[in-house]
């Protein structure tokens, strides 16, 4: 909102304060001395209902207040960074309740719409807020909802379930209720505790103006940027749209057009369809057990109230179970997590349909609405059953605006292929484990949430082809007797979960080398990325060796997989940093631990480290394939890659780059493992990418802890599947040649020629992002070339 918009909002708020609104009531929950939002009435934990006041809490028992202003700018690696949260008079404070309570308001009898903003500006880590909000109803409302009278039930619910993982975020709640005795009651029933920052109520007739003039500016500030700060940010517009093709009379009359474009191609808010994409049948192929995306887009020629997507008719029985139908949510995002002052509107989160519908009914702060000229993509994921019968299947999905209906035809070919995984490759993930929060959680509700989240995330990791995560074997420094003690409760729980989900080692494992360093360096840290590195005394290396021996003895005692010791992250290339890394890695190896370093060995400065590093993990695919294979053949060393640039370090539009990195590019690289940063990492509100030093990464979460993917995360899975097709064909070629059967050998030779054709079609790069990549649709063409050869070889190989 610009300065003129803020002036209008302030004028409206002051008008409200002077009594221009008939039934609107606006309450700012907080402390007696915190800021008060313009036009609102202050409410504290002490404000118990009285008839004279006409509002207040049903009881003061168990109520408390919280206030914290968080508008200071931060830093990231020496660069300015946004605060973790921009606060205003509403969001800086709240009232908290430990037991069931209600906020009572005297109003004339009738219907009311109710708005609550629930959240806290405190960093309440390891705590999940879980509570129910409900509003009283009139008898006629209750009868309508129960179906006892004819009519369409109101869209707004009378109750809502609110869950927030930690603080530094807020969520809106909209309800419809009423009163027949002149007192509206908004009840709050916690599973652990509840919190409220503001409450607004108004009559249905006033509500459109309340949404426009009061709630919209509040949400713009809360979920985007403060008005004054918006002046400092520039929108980087999307690419210019292609010219609109000639549309049919039916499309023009309907007011929207359905079209299909290959899913790795980015769909921007202003993307327009091409003539050949309109009304096109979506054709896909997959093997049993495989996940496969189906996407289609709706370009709006006029404003619509809502878009609905459902499954239509088809050929039974289906080779898959339920379809996961989602909408690709547009987000305001910085180009990368160190950028400031520039943002784009990008396709990002794959949100469930209920969230899409809720946002577009109520969210004035949504960067892209259901308005003329915009395009929305729907992302459907099919999971083929392991016993899916090969053959061709046809069915439809349906798009509706409530009045008009369009069928989207889909044709699926199930291939008679059992895809194989290459056991020599590792698909891993940097990971902030929910069990760490579980171990620190302060109540059982939060503990159960983190357990549920850990299970859901491991299921999601497996579904995306990942079978490895980064761990921590942290223990305190040695006691006065030179002995080590450690509580492995959380580590053991993590490893048991990994085993249960079929994960395999070796596991990159961080240890408390930094604590030993501070112990012998007068409490000084080596700083971010060894920016303050010094040369520690010999006692540092001696204790680090002893700690490594202790951890290794515990690992062997419990039968844990191999640990790759990870003491320092991305060290600097200056002489002091390199010497610190050398001393550290040499000490770990002396204690019997293999070493892991995130650094690019092609930099000459790191040459002294080569004798003491067992696993080099580099951000690009460097060194090149020939160097990597020769070095791994000559000595016991491995090359891993953490391909952060393939997702643009939070730019999730590098979808083709992600698919190439995880499939054909990985195959071509010679590297052993892919292990990107990071599955999920939240410094502030995970759905506001303009706050905090780093935006959230690959996965967000629904309120109940269900993972919400982003487009780039889906490209990783599809790239992994590309590699599975390659590996399956390579195994069949070897088997055919070993059979000695002339027909099988001839088929193997043909398959090798086709596979070499794909190999040579790859433009090898150290980072796959935007340029030098195949067109989006060609990825499946190359996958089909491989699949066709697999099927031919399966027919040719005896047995």
Tab-separated table of N, CA and C in Angstrom, residues 123-182:
chain	number	residue	atom	x	y	z
A	123	UNK	N	9.098	-15.259	19.824
A	123	UNK	CA	9.668	-16.437	19.171
A	123	UNK	C	9.432	-17.650	20.069
A	124	UNK	N	8.231	-18.185	20.024
A	124	UNK	CA	7.857	-19.287	20.905
A	124	UNK	C	8.265	-20.619	20.280
A	125	UNK	N	9.556	-20.861	20.237
A	125	UNK	CA	10.063	-22.105	19.662
A	125	UNK	C	9.643	-23.294	20.526
A	126	UNK	N	9.531	-24.440	19.882
A	126	UNK	CA	9.200	-25.704	20.552
A	126	UNK	C	7.797	-25.682	21.140
A	127	UNK	N	6.926	-24.808	20.627
A	127	UNK	CA	5.574	-24.727	21.165
A	127	UNK	C	4.588	-24.611	20.023
A	128	UNK	N	3.545	-25.415	20.071
A	128	UNK	CA	2.491	-25.386	19.072
A	128	UNK	C	1.208	-24.897	19.741
A	129	UNK	N	0.660	-23.816	19.250
A	129	UNK	CA	-0.607	-23.289	19.752
A	129	UNK	C	-1.735	-24.056	19.082
A	130	UNK	N	-2.648	-24.594	19.883
A	130	UNK	CA	-3.699	-25.458	19.353
A	130	UNK	C	-4.997	-25.160	20.103
A	131	UNK	N	-5.980	-24.594	19.398
A	131	UNK	CA	-7.222	-24.240	20.076
A	131	UNK	C	-8.374	-24.119	19.081
A	132	UNK	N	-9.590	-24.128	19.633
A	132	UNK	CA	-10.812	-23.970	18.855
A	132	UNK	C	-11.404	-22.587	19.124
A	133	UNK	N	-11.924	-21.964	18.082
A	133	UNK	CA	-12.648	-20.704	18.200
A	133	UNK	C	-14.071	-20.941	17.702
A	134	UNK	N	-15.048	-20.471	18.444
A	134	UNK	CA	-16.453	-20.616	18.020
A	134	UNK	C	-17.227	-19.376	18.420
A	135	UNK	N	-18.295	-19.100	17.691
A	135	UNK	CA	-19.129	-17.939	17.973
A	135	UNK	C	-20.575	-18.405	18.115
A	136	UNK	N	-21.308	-17.773	19.007
A	136	UNK	CA	-22.704	-18.149	19.207
A	136	UNK	C	-23.515	-17.927	17.940
A	137	UNK	N	-24.584	-18.705	17.807
A	137	UNK	CA	-25.441	-18.622	16.634
A	137	UNK	C	-26.880	-18.320	17.038
A	138	UNK	N	-27.611	-17.778	16.107
A	138	UNK	CA	-29.050	-17.644	16.307
A	138	UNK	C	-29.711	-18.988	15.998
A	139	UNK	N	-30.920	-19.145	16.417
A	139	UNK	CA	-31.650	-20.390	16.160
A	139	UNK	C	-31.818	-20.632	14.666
A	140	UNK	N	-32.062	-19.574	13.896
A	140	UNK	CA	-32.248	-19.734	12.451
A	140	UNK	C	-30.939	-20.142	11.772
A	141	UNK	N	-29.792	-19.602	12.226
A	141	UNK	CA	-28.499	-20.011	11.673
A	141	UNK	C	-28.231	-21.480	11.962
A	142	UNK	N	-28.476	-21.903	13.200
A	142	UNK	CA	-28.241	-23.288	13.574
A	142	UNK	C	-29.119	-24.234	12.767
A	143	UNK	N	-30.386	-23.848	12.548
A	143	UNK	CA	-31.293	-24.694	11.781
A	143	UNK	C	-30.835	-24.799	10.332
A	144	UNK	N	-30.347	-23.694	9.761
A	144	UNK	CA	-29.874	-23.703	8.383
A	144	UNK	C	-28.657	-24.606	8.236
A	145	UNK	N	-27.724	-24.511	9.166
A	145	UNK	CA	-26.522	-25.343	9.106
A	145	UNK	C	-26.869	-26.817	9.278
A	146	UNK	N	-27.872	-27.093	10.091
A	146	UNK	CA	-28.260	-28.477	10.334
A	146	UNK	C	-29.116	-29.051	9.217
A	147	UNK	N	-29.468	-28.213	8.235
A	147	UNK	CA	-30.301	-28.679	7.136
A	147	UNK	C	-31.756	-28.806	7.483
A	148	UNK	N	-32.165	-28.197	8.592
A	148	UNK	CA	-33.567	-28.307	9.017
A	148	UNK	C	-34.468	-27.347	8.259
A	149	UNK	N	-33.874	-26.381	7.561
A	149	UNK	CA	-34.642	-25.470	6.714
A	149	UNK	C	-33.970	-25.406	5.353
A	150	UNK	N	-34.746	-25.060	4.322
A	150	UNK	CA	-34.188	-24.972	2.978
A	150	UNK	C	-33.310	-23.732	2.849
A	151	UNK	N	-32.312	-23.836	1.995
A	151	UNK	CA	-31.433	-22.701	1.744
A	151	UNK	C	-29.986	-23.132	1.700
A	152	UNK	N	-29.130	-22.265	1.223
A	152	UNK	CA	-27.704	-22.541	1.159
A	152	UNK	C	-27.058	-22.117	2.464
A	153	UNK	N	-26.392	-23.032	3.158
A	153	UNK	CA	-25.735	-22.643	4.412
A	153	UNK	C	-24.692	-21.558	4.162
A	154	UNK	N	-24.477	-20.686	5.124
A	154	UNK	CA	-23.488	-19.615	4.938
A	154	UNK	C	-22.095	-20.187	4.738
A	155	UNK	N	-21.305	-19.492	3.920
A	155	UNK	CA	-19.969	-19.971	3.606
A	155	UNK	C	-19.048	-19.881	4.811
A	156	UNK	N	-19.211	-18.847	5.625
A	156	UNK	CA	-18.371	-18.714	6.802
A	156	UNK	C	-18.776	-19.749	7.833
A	157	UNK	N	-17.823	-20.417	8.463
A	157	UNK	CA	-18.155	-21.385	9.512
A	157	UNK	C	-18.506	-20.669	10.809
A	158	UNK	N	-19.047	-21.419	11.739
A	158	UNK	CA	-19.312	-20.875	13.064
A	158	UNK	C	-18.216	-21.245	14.045
A	159	UNK	N	-17.248	-22.094	13.590
A	159	UNK	CA	-16.143	-22.522	14.444
A	159	UNK	C	-14.919	-22.776	13.578
A	160	UNK	N	-13.751	-22.698	14.172
A	160	UNK	CA	-12.502	-22.927	13.447
A	160	UNK	C	-11.477	-23.530	14.389
A	161	UNK	N	-10.604	-24.350	13.821
A	161	UNK	CA	-9.499	-24.961	14.560
A	161	UNK	C	-8.219	-24.218	14.170
A	162	UNK	N	-7.521	-23.661	15.135
A	162	UNK	CA	-6.315	-22.881	14.878
A	162	UNK	C	-5.110	-23.633	15.415
A	163	UNK	N	-4.086	-23.783	14.585
A	163	UNK	CA	-2.820	-24.377	14.993
A	163	UNK	C	-1.686	-23.514	14.450
A	164	UNK	N	-0.750	-23.161	15.299
A	164	UNK	CA	0.414	-22.375	14.901
A	164	UNK	C	1.659	-23.026	15.489
A	165	UNK	N	2.608	-23.354	14.634
A	165	UNK	CA	3.864	-23.934	15.093
A	165	UNK	C	4.823	-22.804	15.430
A	166	UNK	N	4.907	-22.466	16.725
A	166	UNK	CA	5.794	-21.405	17.166
A	166	UNK	C	5.177	-20.034	17.000
A	167	UNK	N	6.007	-19.005	17.137
A	167	UNK	CA	5.548	-17.627	17.067
A	167	UNK	C	5.964	-16.955	15.782
A	168	UNK	N	6.042	-15.612	15.842
A	168	UNK	CA	6.464	-14.795	14.707
A	168	UNK	C	5.542	-14.972	13.502
A	169	UNK	N	4.274	-15.254	13.759
A	169	UNK	CA	3.330	-15.403	12.662
A	169	UNK	C	1.914	-15.234	13.196
A	170	UNK	N	1.012	-14.925	12.287
A	170	UNK	CA	-0.398	-14.735	12.619
A	170	UNK	C	-1.259	-15.421	11.567
A	171	UNK	N	-2.432	-15.839	11.987
A	171	UNK	CA	-3.379	-16.431	11.060
A	171	UNK	C	-4.767	-15.824	11.286
A	172	UNK	N	-5.475	-15.477	10.201
A	172	UNK	CA	-6.824	-14.909	10.335
A	172	UNK	C	-7.868	-15.995	10.508
A	173	UNK	N	-8.923	-15.669	11.219
A	173	UNK	CA	-10.080	-16.552	11.384
A	173	UNK	C	-11.323	-15.729	11.077
A	174	UNK	N	-12.188	-16.247	10.213
A	174	UNK	CA	-13.451	-15.569	9.882
A	174	UNK	C	-14.606	-16.502	10.204
A	175	UNK	N	-15.558	-15.998	10.966
A	175	UNK	CA	-16.691	-16.792	11.422
A	175	UNK	C	-17.985	-16.020	11.192
A	176	UNK	N	-19.103	-16.753	11.199
A	176	UNK	CA	-20.420	-16.141	11.120
A	176	UNK	C	-21.236	-16.621	12.313
A	177	UNK	N	-21.753	-15.679	13.079
A	177	UNK	CA	-22.563	-16.032	14.234
A	177	UNK	C	-23.662	-15.017	14.441
A	178	UNK	N	-24.277	-15.091	15.578
A	178	UNK	CA	-25.334	-14.147	15.863
A	178	UNK	C	-25.819	-14.258	17.293
A	179	UNK	N	-26.736	-13.401	17.647
A	179	UNK	CA	-27.270	-13.397	19.004
A	179	UNK	C	-28.746	-13.038	18.971
A	180	UNK	N	-29.489	-13.617	19.877
A	180	UNK	CA	-30.896	-13.272	20.030
A	180	UNK	C	-31.175	-12.611	21.369
A	181	UNK	N	-30.150	-12.635	22.263
A	181	UNK	CA	-30.345	-12.031	23.592
A	181	UNK	C	-29.509	-10.775	23.789
A	182	UNK	N	-28.864	-10.282	22.687
A	182	UNK	CA	-28.101	-9.046	22.787
A	182	UNK	C	-26.672	-9.217	23.269
